[in-house]
CSV table of C-alpha atoms in Angstrom, one decimal:
chain,number,residue,atom,x,y,z
A,291,MET,CA,-6.8,-4.5,-35.6
A,292,THR,CA,-3.5,-6.2,-36.6
A,293,MET,CA,-0.2,-5.9,-34.8
A,294,ASP,CA,1.0,-3.7,-37.6
A,295,THR,CA,-1.7,-1.1,-37.0
A,296,LEU,CA,-1.4,-0.8,-33.3
A,297,THR,CA,-0.9,2.7,-32.0
A,298,VAL,CA,2.1,3.7,-30.0
A,299,GLU,CA,-0.2,3.9,-26.9
A,300,ASP,CA,-1.4,0.4,-27.5
A,301,LYS,CA,2.1,-0.9,-27.7
A,302,ALA,CA,3.1,1.0,-24.6
A,303,VAL,CA,0.8,-0.9,-22.4
A,304,GLY,CA,1.9,-4.2,-24.0
A,305,GLY,CA,-1.6,-5.7,-24.4
A,306,GLY,CA,-2.6,-5.2,-28.0
A,307,VAL,CA,-5.8,-3.8,-26.6
A,308,ARG,CA,-6.6,-0.2,-26.3
A,309,PRO,CA,-6.5,1.0,-22.6
A,310,GLU,CA,-9.8,2.1,-21.0
A,311,ARG,CA,-10.7,5.7,-21.3
A,312,PRO,CA,-9.4,7.7,-18.3
A,313,GLY,CA,-12.9,8.8,-17.3
A,314,TYR,CA,-14.1,5.2,-17.1
A,315,ARG,CA,-11.0,4.1,-15.3
A,316,TYR,CA,-11.6,6.7,-12.6
A,317,TYR,CA,-15.3,5.8,-12.5
A,318,VAL,CA,-14.4,2.1,-11.8
A,319,LEU,CA,-12.0,3.3,-9.1
A,320,ALA,CA,-14.7,5.4,-7.5
A,321,VAL,CA,-17.1,2.4,-7.4
A,322,LEU,CA,-14.4,0.2,-5.9
A,323,ILE,CA,-13.7,2.9,-3.3
A,324,LEU,CA,-17.5,2.8,-2.4
A,325,ILE,CA,-17.4,-1.0,-2.1
A,326,TYR,CA,-14.3,-0.8,0.1
A,327,MET,CA,-16.0,1.8,2.2
A,328,LEU,CA,-18.9,-0.5,2.8
A,329,ASN,CA,-16.4,-3.3,3.5
A,330,PHE,CA,-14.8,-1.3,6.4
A,331,LEU,CA,-18.1,0.2,7.5
A,332,ASP,CA,-19.5,-3.3,8.2
A,333,ARG,CA,-16.2,-4.5,9.6
A,334,GLN,CA,-15.5,-1.7,12.0
A,335,ILE,CA,-19.0,-0.7,13.1
A,336,ILE,CA,-18.6,-3.1,16.0
A,337,GLY,CA,-16.0,-0.8,17.6
A,338,ILE,CA,-18.4,2.1,18.2
A,339,LEU,CA,-21.0,-0.4,19.4
A,340,ALA,CA,-18.6,-1.9,22.1
A,341,ALA,CA,-20.4,-0.3,25.1
A,342,PRO,CA,-24.0,-1.3,24.3
A,343,LEU,CA,-22.9,-4.8,23.1
A,344,LYS,CA,-20.8,-5.4,26.3
A,345,GLU,CA,-23.8,-4.3,28.4
A,346,GLU,CA,-26.3,-6.4,26.4
A,347,PHE,CA,-24.3,-9.7,26.6
A,348,GLY,CA,-22.2,-9.1,29.7
A,349,MET,CA,-18.9,-9.4,27.9
A,350,SER,CA,-15.4,-8.8,29.3
A,351,ASP,CA,-12.9,-6.9,27.2
A,352,SER,CA,-11.3,-10.2,26.2
A,353,GLN,CA,-14.6,-11.6,25.0
A,354,PHE,CA,-15.3,-8.5,23.0
A,355,GLY,CA,-11.8,-8.9,21.6
A,356,LEU,CA,-12.7,-12.3,20.3
A,357,LEU,CA,-15.9,-11.1,18.8
A,358,GLY,CA,-14.1,-8.2,16.9
A,359,GLY,CA,-11.0,-10.3,16.1
A,360,ILE,CA,-10.9,-14.0,15.6
A,361,ALA,CA,-14.6,-14.4,14.7
A,362,PHE,CA,-14.1,-12.2,11.7
A,363,ALA,CA,-10.5,-12.7,10.8
A,364,SER,CA,-10.4,-16.5,10.9
A,365,VAL,CA,-12.7,-16.9,7.9
A,366,TYR,CA,-11.9,-13.6,6.3
A,367,SER,CA,-8.2,-14.4,6.0
A,368,THR,CA,-8.4,-18.0,5.0
A,369,LEU,CA,-11.3,-18.0,2.5
A,370,ALA,CA,-9.8,-15.0,0.7
A,371,ILE,CA,-7.3,-17.4,-0.9
A,372,PRO,CA,-9.6,-19.8,-2.7
A,373,LEU,CA,-11.9,-16.9,-3.7
A,374,ALA,CA,-8.9,-15.0,-5.1
A,375,TRP,CA,-7.8,-18.2,-6.9
A,376,LEU,CA,-11.2,-18.1,-8.6
A,377,ALA,CA,-10.9,-14.4,-9.3
A,378,ASP,CA,-7.6,-15.1,-11.2
A,379,ARG,CA,-9.6,-17.5,-13.5
A,380,TYR,CA,-13.2,-16.2,-13.6
A,381,SER,CA,-15.0,-12.9,-13.4
A,382,ARG,CA,-13.6,-10.7,-10.6
A,383,VAL,CA,-16.7,-8.4,-10.8
A,384,TRP,CA,-19.1,-11.3,-10.2
A,385,ILE,CA,-17.1,-12.6,-7.2
A,386,MET,CA,-17.0,-9.1,-5.6
A,387,THR,CA,-20.8,-8.7,-6.2
A,388,GLY,CA,-21.6,-11.9,-4.5
A,389,ALA,CA,-19.2,-11.1,-1.7
A,390,LEU,CA,-20.8,-7.7,-1.1
A,391,THR,CA,-24.2,-9.2,-0.9
A,392,VAL,CA,-23.1,-11.9,1.6
A,393,TRP,CA,-21.2,-9.7,4.0
A,394,SER,CA,-23.9,-7.0,4.0
A,395,GLY,CA,-26.6,-9.6,4.6
A,396,PHE,CA,-24.7,-11.0,7.6
A,397,THR,CA,-24.2,-7.5,9.0
A,398,ALA,CA,-27.9,-7.0,9.0
A,399,LEU,CA,-28.3,-10.4,10.7
A,400,CYS,CA,-26.0,-9.2,13.5
A,401,GLY,CA,-28.8,-6.9,14.5
A,402,MET,CA,-31.0,-9.9,15.2
A,403,ALA,CA,-28.6,-11.9,17.4
A,404,GLY,CA,-30.0,-13.0,20.7
A,405,SER,CA,-26.7,-14.2,22.3
A,406,PHE,CA,-23.0,-13.9,22.2
A,407,GLY,CA,-22.7,-17.1,20.3
A,408,GLN,CA,-25.2,-16.0,17.6
A,409,LEU,CA,-23.4,-12.7,17.3
A,410,PHE,CA,-20.1,-14.5,17.0
A,411,LEU,CA,-21.5,-16.7,14.1
A,412,CYS,CA,-22.9,-13.7,12.3
A,413,ARG,CA,-19.5,-11.9,12.5
A,414,MET,CA,-18.0,-15.0,11.0
A,415,GLY,CA,-20.6,-14.7,8.2
A,416,VAL,CA,-19.4,-11.1,7.6
A,417,GLY,CA,-15.9,-12.4,7.3
A,418,ILE,CA,-16.9,-15.0,4.8
A,419,GLY,CA,-18.4,-12.4,2.5
A,420,GLU,CA,-15.6,-9.8,2.9
A,421,ALA,CA,-13.1,-12.6,2.0
A,422,GLY,CA,-14.0,-12.0,-1.6
A,423,GLY,CA,-14.0,-8.2,-1.6
A,424,VAL,CA,-10.4,-7.0,-1.5
A,425,ALA,CA,-7.9,-9.2,-3.4
A,426,PRO,CA,-10.0,-9.1,-6.6
A,427,ALA,CA,-10.2,-5.3,-6.3
A,428,TYR,CA,-6.4,-5.0,-6.1
A,429,SER,CA,-6.2,-7.1,-9.3
A,430,LEU,CA,-8.8,-5.0,-11.1
A,431,ILE,CA,-7.0,-1.8,-10.2
A,432,ALA,CA,-3.6,-3.2,-11.4
A,433,ASP,CA,-5.3,-3.9,-14.7
A,434,TYR,CA,-6.9,-0.5,-15.1
A,435,PHE,CA,-3.9,1.6,-14.1
A,436,PRO,CA,-0.3,1.4,-15.5
A,437,PRO,CA,2.6,0.7,-13.1
A,438,HIS,CA,3.7,4.3,-12.6
A,439,GLN,CA,0.2,5.2,-11.3
A,440,ARG,CA,-0.6,2.1,-9.3
A,441,ALA,CA,0.6,3.2,-5.9
A,442,ARG,CA,-1.6,6.3,-6.1
A,443,ALA,CA,-4.5,4.2,-7.4
A,444,MET,CA,-4.1,1.7,-4.6
A,445,ALA,CA,-3.9,4.6,-2.2
A,446,ALA,CA,-7.1,6.1,-3.6
A,447,PHE,CA,-8.8,2.7,-3.3
A,448,ALA,CA,-7.6,2.6,0.3
A,449,PHE,CA,-9.6,5.8,1.0
A,450,GLY,CA,-12.4,3.3,1.6
A,451,ILE,CA,-10.8,2.5,4.9
A,452,PRO,CA,-11.1,6.0,6.6
A,453,LEU,CA,-14.4,6.6,4.8
A,454,GLY,CA,-15.7,3.3,6.1
A,455,MET,CA,-14.3,3.8,9.6
A,456,ALA,CA,-15.7,7.3,9.8
A,457,ALA,CA,-19.1,6.2,8.4
A,458,GLY,CA,-19.3,3.2,10.6
A,459,THR,CA,-18.4,5.2,13.7
A,460,LEU,CA,-20.7,8.2,12.9
A,461,VAL,CA,-23.7,6.4,11.4
A,462,GLY,CA,-23.4,3.4,13.6
A,463,GLY,CA,-23.0,5.4,16.8
A,464,LEU,CA,-25.8,7.9,16.1
A,465,LEU,CA,-28.2,5.1,15.1
A,466,ALA,CA,-27.3,3.2,18.2
A,467,ALA,CA,-27.6,6.2,20.4
A,468,THR,CA,-31.1,7.0,19.0
A,469,TYR,CA,-32.6,3.7,18.0
A,470,GLY,CA,-30.4,1.0,19.5
A,471,TRP,CA,-27.5,-1.1,18.4
A,472,ARG,CA,-29.7,-3.6,16.5
A,473,THR,CA,-31.0,-0.9,14.2
A,474,ALA,CA,-27.4,0.2,13.5
A,475,PHE,CA,-26.4,-3.2,12.2
A,476,ILE,CA,-29.6,-3.7,10.2
A,477,VAL,CA,-29.5,-0.3,8.4
A,478,VAL,CA,-25.8,-0.5,7.3
A,479,GLY,CA,-26.2,-4.1,6.2
A,480,LEU,CA,-29.2,-3.4,4.0
A,481,LEU,CA,-27.3,-0.5,2.4
A,482,GLY,CA,-24.7,-2.8,1.0
A,483,VAL,CA,-27.3,-5.2,-0.4
A,484,LEU,CA,-28.8,-2.3,-2.3
A,485,VAL,CA,-25.5,-1.2,-3.7
A,486,ALA,CA,-24.4,-4.6,-5.0
A,487,PRO,CA,-26.2,-4.3,-8.4
A,488,LEU,CA,-24.3,-1.1,-9.2
A,489,LEU,CA,-21.0,-3.0,-9.2
A,490,ARG,CA,-22.3,-5.9,-11.3
A,491,LEU,CA,-24.0,-3.7,-14.0
A,492,THR,CA,-21.5,-0.9,-14.5
A,493,VAL,CA,-18.0,-2.4,-14.0
A,494,ARG,CA,-16.2,-4.5,-16.6
A,495,ASP,CA,-13.4,-7.0,-16.1
A,496,PRO,CA,-10.4,-5.6,-18.0
A,497,ARG,CA,-7.8,-7.7,-19.8
A,498,ARG,CA,-5.3,-9.2,-17.3
A,499,GLY,CA,-2.0,-7.5,-17.6
A,500,GLY,CA,-3.3,-5.1,-20.2
A,501,THR,CA,-1.6,-2.0,-18.7
A,502,ASP,CA,1.7,-3.6,-18.0
A,503,ALA,CA,4.8,-2.5,-19.8
A,504,VAL,CA,5.9,-4.2,-23.1
A,505,LYS,CA,8.1,-7.2,-22.3
A,506,THR,CA,11.0,-8.6,-24.3
A,507,PRO,CA,10.8,-12.3,-25.5
A,508,ALA,CA,13.2,-13.3,-22.7
A,509,GLN,CA,10.9,-11.6,-20.1
A,510,ILE,CA,7.8,-13.3,-21.5
A,511,ALA,CA,9.6,-16.7,-21.4
A,512,ALA,CA,10.6,-16.1,-17.8
A,513,LEU,CA,7.1,-15.2,-16.7
A,514,ALA,CA,5.6,-18.2,-18.6
A,515,ALA,CA,8.0,-20.4,-16.7
A,516,ALA,CA,7.0,-18.9,-13.4
A,517,ALA,CA,3.3,-19.4,-14.3
A,518,VAL,CA,3.7,-23.1,-15.0
A,519,GLY,CA,6.5,-23.8,-12.7
A,520,THR,CA,6.8,-26.2,-9.8
A,521,ASP,CA,4.2,-26.1,-7.1
A,522,ARG,CA,6.3,-28.1,-4.6
A,523,ALA,CA,6.8,-25.3,-2.0
A,524,GLY,CA,3.1,-24.6,-2.0
A,525,LYS,CA,2.3,-28.3,-1.5
A,526,ILE,CA,4.7,-28.6,1.4
A,527,ALA,CA,3.2,-25.5,3.1
A,528,ALA,CA,-0.3,-26.9,2.6
A,529,GLN,CA,0.7,-30.3,4.0
A,530,ILE,CA,2.2,-28.7,7.1
A,531,MET,CA,-0.9,-26.8,7.8
A,532,LEU,CA,-3.2,-29.8,7.2
A,533,GLY,CA,-1.0,-31.9,9.5
A,534,LEU,CA,-1.1,-29.3,12.2
A,535,GLY,CA,-4.9,-29.0,11.8
A,536,ALA,CA,-5.3,-32.8,12.1
A,537,GLY,CA,-3.0,-32.9,15.2
A,538,LEU,CA,-5.0,-30.2,17.0
A,539,LEU,CA,-8.3,-31.9,16.2
A,540,ILE,CA,-7.0,-35.2,17.5
A,541,LEU,CA,-5.9,-33.4,20.7
A,542,ALA,CA,-9.3,-31.8,21.0
A,543,ALA,CA,-11.0,-35.2,20.6
A,544,ALA,CA,-8.7,-36.8,23.2
A,545,ASN,CA,-9.5,-33.9,25.6
A,546,TRP,CA,-13.2,-34.3,25.0
A,547,LEU,CA,-13.6,-38.1,25.0
A,548,LEU,CA,-10.7,-39.3,27.2
A,549,GLY,CA,-10.5,-36.4,29.6
A,550,VAL,CA,-6.9,-35.7,28.8
A,551,SER,CA,-5.9,-32.3,30.2
A,552,LEU,CA,-4.3,-30.7,27.2
A,553,GLY,CA,-6.1,-27.3,27.1
A,554,SER,CA,-9.6,-26.2,26.2
A,555,PRO,CA,-11.1,-28.7,23.7
A,556,LEU,CA,-13.1,-25.9,22.1
A,557,VAL,CA,-9.9,-23.8,21.5
A,558,LEU,CA,-8.0,-26.8,20.2
A,559,ALA,CA,-10.9,-27.7,17.8
A,560,PHE,CA,-11.2,-24.2,16.5
A,561,GLY,CA,-7.4,-24.0,16.0
A,562,GLY,CA,-7.5,-27.3,14.2
A,563,LEU,CA,-10.3,-26.3,11.9
A,564,LEU,CA,-8.5,-23.0,11.2
A,565,ALA,CA,-5.2,-24.7,10.3
A,566,GLY,CA,-7.1,-27.2,8.1
A,567,VAL,CA,-8.9,-24.4,6.2
A,568,ILE,CA,-5.5,-22.6,5.7
A,569,GLY,CA,-4.1,-25.9,4.5
A,570,VAL,CA,-6.8,-26.4,1.9
A,571,SER,CA,-6.6,-22.8,0.8
A,572,LEU,CA,-2.8,-23.2,0.3
A,573,MET,CA,-3.3,-26.4,-1.7
A,574,VAL,CA,-5.8,-24.6,-4.0
A,575,ALA,CA,-3.3,-21.7,-4.4
A,576,ARG,CA,-0.2,-23.9,-4.3
A,577,ARG,CA,1.3,-22.6,-7.6
A,578,THR,CA,1.2,-18.9,-6.6
A,579,ALA,CA,2.2,-19.8,-3.1
A,580,SER,CA,5.3,-21.6,-4.5
A,581,VAL,CA,6.3,-18.4,-6.2
A,582,VAL,CA,5.9,-16.0,-3.3
A,583,ILE,CA,7.1,-18.3,-0.5
A,584,LYS,CA,10.6,-18.3,-2.0
A,585,LYS,CA,10.7,-14.5,-2.0
A,586,PRO,CA,12.1,-12.8,1.2
A,587,SER,CA,10.2,-9.6,0.2
A,588,PHE,CA,6.9,-11.3,0.5
A,589,TRP,CA,7.5,-12.3,4.1
A,590,LEU,CA,9.0,-9.0,5.1
A,591,LEU,CA,6.2,-7.0,3.5
A,592,GLY,CA,3.5,-9.4,4.8
A,593,LEU,CA,4.8,-9.6,8.4
A,594,GLY,CA,5.7,-5.9,8.4
A,595,ALA,CA,2.2,-4.9,7.4
A,596,ALA,CA,0.7,-7.5,9.9
A,597,SER,CA,2.8,-6.0,12.8
A,598,SER,CA,1.5,-2.5,12.0
A,599,SER,CA,-2.1,-3.9,11.6
A,600,VAL,CA,-2.0,-5.3,15.2
A,601,CYS,CA,-2.0,-1.7,16.2
A,602,GLY,CA,-3.9,-0.3,13.3
A,603,TYR,CA,-6.9,-2.6,13.6
A,604,GLY,CA,-6.6,-3.0,17.3
A,605,VAL,CA,-6.4,0.6,18.3
A,606,ALA,CA,-9.1,1.6,15.8
A,607,GLY,CA,-11.4,-1.0,17.3
A,608,TRP,CA,-10.7,0.1,20.9
A,609,LEU,CA,-10.3,3.9,20.7
A,610,PRO,CA,-14.1,4.5,20.8
A,611,LEU,CA,-14.3,2.7,24.2
A,612,PHE,CA,-11.1,4.5,25.3
A,613,PHE,CA,-12.7,7.9,24.6
A,614,MET,CA,-15.8,6.9,26.6
A,615,ARG,CA,-13.8,5.6,29.5
A,616,SER,CA,-10.8,8.0,29.7
A,617,PHE,CA,-12.2,11.2,28.0
A,618,ASP,CA,-15.7,10.8,29.5
A,619,LEU,CA,-17.4,11.2,26.2
A,620,THR,CA,-20.9,9.9,25.5
A,621,LEU,CA,-21.7,7.4,22.7
A,622,ARG,CA,-23.0,10.3,20.5
A,623,GLU,CA,-20.0,12.5,21.3
A,624,THR,CA,-17.6,9.7,20.6
A,625,SER,CA,-19.3,9.1,17.2
A,626,TRP,CA,-18.6,12.6,16.0
A,627,TYR,CA,-15.2,12.9,17.6
A,628,TYR,CA,-13.6,9.7,16.3
A,629,SER,CA,-15.3,9.7,12.9
A,630,GLY,CA,-13.6,13.1,12.3
A,631,ILE,CA,-10.2,11.8,13.3
A,632,ALA,CA,-10.6,8.7,11.1
A,633,LEU,CA,-11.8,10.6,8.1
A,634,ILE,CA,-9.4,13.5,8.0
A,635,GLY,CA,-6.2,11.7,9.3
A,636,GLY,CA,-6.9,8.6,7.2
A,637,ILE,CA,-7.4,10.3,3.9
A,638,LEU,CA,-4.4,12.5,4.2
A,639,GLY,CA,-2.1,9.7,5.3
A,640,ILE,CA,-3.2,7.2,2.7
A,641,TRP,CA,-2.9,9.7,-0.2
A,642,LEU,CA,0.5,11.1,0.9
A,643,GLY,CA,1.8,7.6,1.4
A,644,GLY,CA,0.9,6.5,-2.2
A,645,MET,CA,2.0,9.8,-3.8
A,646,ILE,CA,5.4,9.9,-2.0
A,647,ALA,CA,6.1,6.3,-2.8
A,648,ASP,CA,5.3,6.7,-6.5
A,649,LYS,CA,7.7,9.7,-6.7
A,650,LEU,CA,10.5,8.1,-4.6
A,651,SER,CA,10.2,4.7,-6.5
A,652,LYS,CA,11.8,6.4,-9.5
A,653,LYS,CA,15.0,6.3,-7.5
A,654,GLY,CA,14.6,2.7,-6.4
A,655,LYS,CA,12.0,0.1,-5.6
A,656,GLY,CA,13.0,0.2,-1.9
A,657,ALA,CA,11.0,3.4,-1.5
A,658,TYR,CA,7.7,1.4,-1.4
A,659,PRO,CA,8.4,-0.2,2.0
A,660,LEU,CA,10.7,2.4,3.3
A,661,THR,CA,8.1,5.2,3.2
A,662,PRO,CA,5.7,3.4,5.6
A,663,ALA,CA,8.6,2.2,7.8
A,664,ILE,CA,9.4,5.9,8.6
A,665,ALA,CA,5.7,6.6,9.1
A,666,PHE,CA,5.4,3.8,11.7
A,667,LEU,CA,8.4,5.1,13.7
A,668,ILE,CA,6.7,8.5,14.0
A,669,SER,CA,3.2,7.0,14.8
A,670,ALA,CA,4.0,5.4,18.1
A,671,PRO,CA,5.1,8.5,20.1
A,672,CYS,CA,2.3,10.5,18.5
A,673,PHE,CA,-0.4,8.1,19.7
A,674,ILE,CA,1.1,8.3,23.3
A,675,LEU,CA,1.2,12.1,23.2
A,676,ALA,CA,-2.4,12.3,21.9
A,677,MET,CA,-3.7,10.1,24.7
A,678,ASN,CA,-2.0,12.3,27.2
A,679,SER,CA,-3.2,15.7,26.0
A,680,PRO,CA,-4.0,17.0,29.6
A,681,TRP,CA,-0.4,16.5,30.6
A,682,LEU,CA,0.9,18.0,27.3
A,683,ILE,CA,-1.3,21.1,27.5
A,684,GLY,CA,-0.4,21.4,31.2
A,685,LEU,CA,3.2,22.1,30.1
A,686,VAL,CA,1.9,25.4,28.7
A,687,LEU,CA,-1.3,26.2,30.6
A,688,PRO,CA,-1.6,25.9,34.4
A,689,GLY,CA,-3.9,23.1,35.5
A,690,GLY,CA,-3.9,21.4,32.2
A,691,GLY,CA,-6.4,23.7,30.5
A,692,SER,CA,-10.1,23.1,30.1
A,693,ASN,CA,-11.7,19.9,29.0
A,694,THR,CA,-12.5,21.4,25.6
A,695,GLN,CA,-8.9,22.5,25.1
A,696,GLN,CA,-7.7,19.0,26.0
A,697,LEU,CA,-10.1,17.4,23.5
A,698,VAL,CA,-9.1,19.8,20.7
A,699,LEU,CA,-5.4,19.2,21.3
A,700,ALA,CA,-5.9,15.4,21.4
A,701,PHE,CA,-8.0,15.6,18.1
A,702,LEU,CA,-5.2,17.4,16.3
A,703,ILE,CA,-2.5,15.1,17.5
A,704,PHE,CA,-4.5,12.0,16.8
A,705,LEU,CA,-4.7,13.1,13.1
A,706,LEU,CA,-1.0,12.4,12.7
A,707,PRO,CA,-0.7,8.8,13.8
A,708,THR,CA,-4.1,8.0,12.2
A,709,GLY,CA,-2.8,9.1,8.9
A,710,LEU,CA,0.7,7.7,9.3
A,711,ASN,CA,-0.7,4.4,10.4
A,712,LEU,CA,-2.5,4.0,7.0
A,713,ALA,CA,0.3,5.3,4.8
A,714,TRP,CA,1.5,1.8,4.0
A,715,LEU,CA,-1.6,0.8,2.1
A,716,GLY,CA,-0.8,2.3,-1.3
A,717,PRO,CA,2.9,1.5,-1.4
A,718,ILE,CA,2.8,-2.0,0.1
A,719,THR,CA,-0.2,-3.3,-1.8
A,720,ALA,CA,1.3,-1.9,-5.1
A,721,ALA,CA,4.6,-3.7,-4.3
A,722,VAL,CA,2.9,-7.0,-3.7
A,723,GLN,CA,1.3,-6.8,-7.2
A,724,HIS,CA,4.8,-6.9,-8.6
A,725,LEU,CA,6.0,-10.0,-6.8
A,726,VAL,CA,4.2,-12.2,-9.3
A,727,PRO,CA,3.0,-12.3,-13.0
A,728,ALA,CA,-0.3,-10.5,-13.7
A,729,ALA,CA,-2.3,-13.8,-13.8
A,730,MET,CA,-1.4,-14.5,-10.2
A,731,ARG,CA,-2.1,-11.1,-8.7
A,732,SER,CA,-5.4,-11.8,-7.0
A,733,THR,CA,-4.1,-14.9,-5.3
A,734,ALA,CA,-0.8,-13.3,-4.3
A,735,SER,CA,-2.8,-10.4,-2.7
A,736,ALA,CA,-4.9,-13.0,-0.8
A,737,LEU,CA,-1.8,-14.7,0.5
A,738,PHE,CA,-0.5,-11.3,1.6
A,739,LEU,CA,-3.8,-10.5,3.3
A,740,LEU,CA,-3.8,-13.9,5.0
A,741,LEU,CA,-0.7,-12.8,6.9
A,742,ASN,CA,-1.8,-9.2,7.4
A,743,ASN,CA,-5.3,-9.9,8.5
A,744,LEU,CA,-5.0,-13.1,10.4
A,745,LEU,CA,-2.3,-11.6,12.6
A,746,GLY,CA,-3.5,-8.0,12.4
A,747,ILE,CA,-7.2,-8.3,13.0
A,748,ALA,CA,-7.3,-11.5,15.1
A,749,VAL,CA,-4.3,-10.7,17.3
A,750,GLY,CA,-4.7,-7.0,17.3
A,751,PHE,CA,-8.3,-6.8,18.4
A,752,TYR,CA,-7.9,-9.5,20.9
A,753,TYR,CA,-4.5,-8.4,22.3
A,754,PHE,CA,-5.8,-5.0,23.5
A,755,GLY,CA,-8.9,-6.5,25.2
A,756,TRP,CA,-6.8,-9.3,26.8
A,757,MET,CA,-4.2,-6.8,28.0
A,758,SER,CA,-6.9,-4.5,29.3
A,759,ASP,CA,-8.4,-7.3,31.4
A,760,LEU,CA,-4.9,-8.2,32.6
A,761,LEU,CA,-4.1,-4.7,33.7
A,762,ALA,CA,-7.5,-3.9,35.1
A,763,PRO,CA,-6.8,-5.0,38.8
A,764,ARG,CA,-4.0,-2.3,38.9
A,765,PHE,CA,-5.3,0.5,36.6
A,766,GLY,CA,-9.1,0.0,36.8
A,767,GLU,CA,-10.9,2.0,34.1
A,768,GLU,CA,-7.6,3.3,32.8
A,769,SER,CA,-6.4,-0.3,31.9
A,770,LEU,CA,-7.3,0.2,28.3
A,771,ARG,CA,-5.0,3.2,28.1
A,772,TRP,CA,-2.1,1.2,29.4
A,773,ALA,CA,-3.0,-1.7,27.1
A,774,ILE,CA,-2.7,0.6,24.1
A,775,TYR,CA,0.7,1.8,25.4
A,776,THR,CA,2.1,-1.7,25.3
A,777,GLY,CA,1.0,-2.2,21.7
A,778,MET,CA,3.1,0.6,20.3
A,779,GLY,CA,6.1,-1.8,20.2
A,780,PHE,CA,4.4,-3.5,17.2
A,781,TYR,CA,5.1,-0.3,15.2
A,782,VAL,CA,8.8,-0.5,15.8
A,783,LEU,CA,8.8,-4.2,14.7
A,784,ALA,CA,6.9,-3.3,11.6
A,785,ALA,CA,9.4,-0.6,10.7
A,786,ILE,CA,12.3,-3.0,11.1
A,787,LEU,CA,10.7,-5.6,8.9
A,788,LEU,CA,9.9,-3.1,6.1
A,789,ILE,CA,13.4,-1.6,6.2
A,790,GLY,CA,14.5,-5.2,5.5
A,791,ALA,CA,12.0,-5.4,2.6
A,792,SER,CA,13.5,-2.2,1.1
A,793,ARG,CA,16.8,-4.1,0.6
A,794,THR,CA,15.3,-7.2,-1.1
A,795,LEU,CA,12.4,-5.8,-3.2
A,796,LYS,CA,14.5,-4.9,-6.2
A,797,ARG,CA,15.6,-8.5,-6.6
A,798,ASP,CA,12.1,-10.0,-6.2
A,799,TRP,CA,10.3,-7.4,-8.4
A,800,VAL,CA,8.4,-8.6,-11.5
A,801,ASP,CA,7.6,-5.9,-14.1
């Protein structure tokens, strides 16, 4: 087909290539949702298994926080950058297929762990695999759906989160209650290995930027300049992290060999290796990093999402144990109860967030971050009210009502913050896609996820466990409740940062 014979629709997408049929686009989206569901199933199953794991290995809340947080997030966040760099240059489908096989295999191996250390290493293996599962998917969706549909498509993709959380909680909890926690890990891990061929054999890599709007010669020249521009800022950032990593490793060696008291040598060594891996990753992605580092919107979106994820990942990981401690639910009862909250609240919140942002964006780009900012401000008080359903129902019924009434009220209220907490996924991930040219989208997404996940998962999961142990001498079994209360301030911080992003996004936007 020559340029002269292109249809109007062909020209509208600016690619010179016919867009994929709607039916196939939505099939691809459905497959990606399934993969993301398995991603979160394997990631979050550890939350429902908290009680049997803590009993098996004699862990404190802080130790379990390390297992659910830094063990996974340290490699998941950092390795996502070089894998996304490869996805911007080679087959995204192949990379995601390999990633799914690796993380599913390590999930199954978690069921064979014989010690806390072995389980820690297996969780790191899960993080290595999942590092290649999300950023390439964002890029695929951006190339299958035009700009005016992307927030909703990203929101639909994010359905994998509540579906995975619900499946992990329900299936993992019921398997653990019936057959033991080891069987739960093995079964859900093998499921992912079996699904991997479906992705490889039925999903095609589309043309990069094929659904983007037609650009003028001036816009094309500007994007080309950005794509081949200086990588100085990225190099500097990489060198800073490499220097920090080297310094921490030297301190660890001095501590270990010379007996210098500068902190735990194991913690210093781990921190040094983590900083070094981030430095190497930034060096690989230095060109894209140089583009986004200069944009205030990237930092405001990334840190805003990370602040919310401290609560989002942290609360999601600890609520099953909270229900067992404070609501006196069994493992089986908690599996049904929390999976219902995650599924219903999560799907409603994600879809509404993407739909509202797509509609409001016609009035201005600032709607993308402003929508979740408002949602976060509503989430914090809703979480607190849901956790205090006996007091709330006592305002109406003498004695606080029956246990069933309290649980029903808590369930209904929990739906609100669970949904609002996830409303950012569609709008924010769509906005990040527009901070860089199409050829940089996977890597830009990975840099965004570095901020979001390294802070959100690692800090969030550990923070609530650490705070629970800190408050235990005063509050006993209710210490986890008070730890969750203290974390609600992160939602306020997230809202402030995203409101700031709503003021800068128009200037940083790339069509």
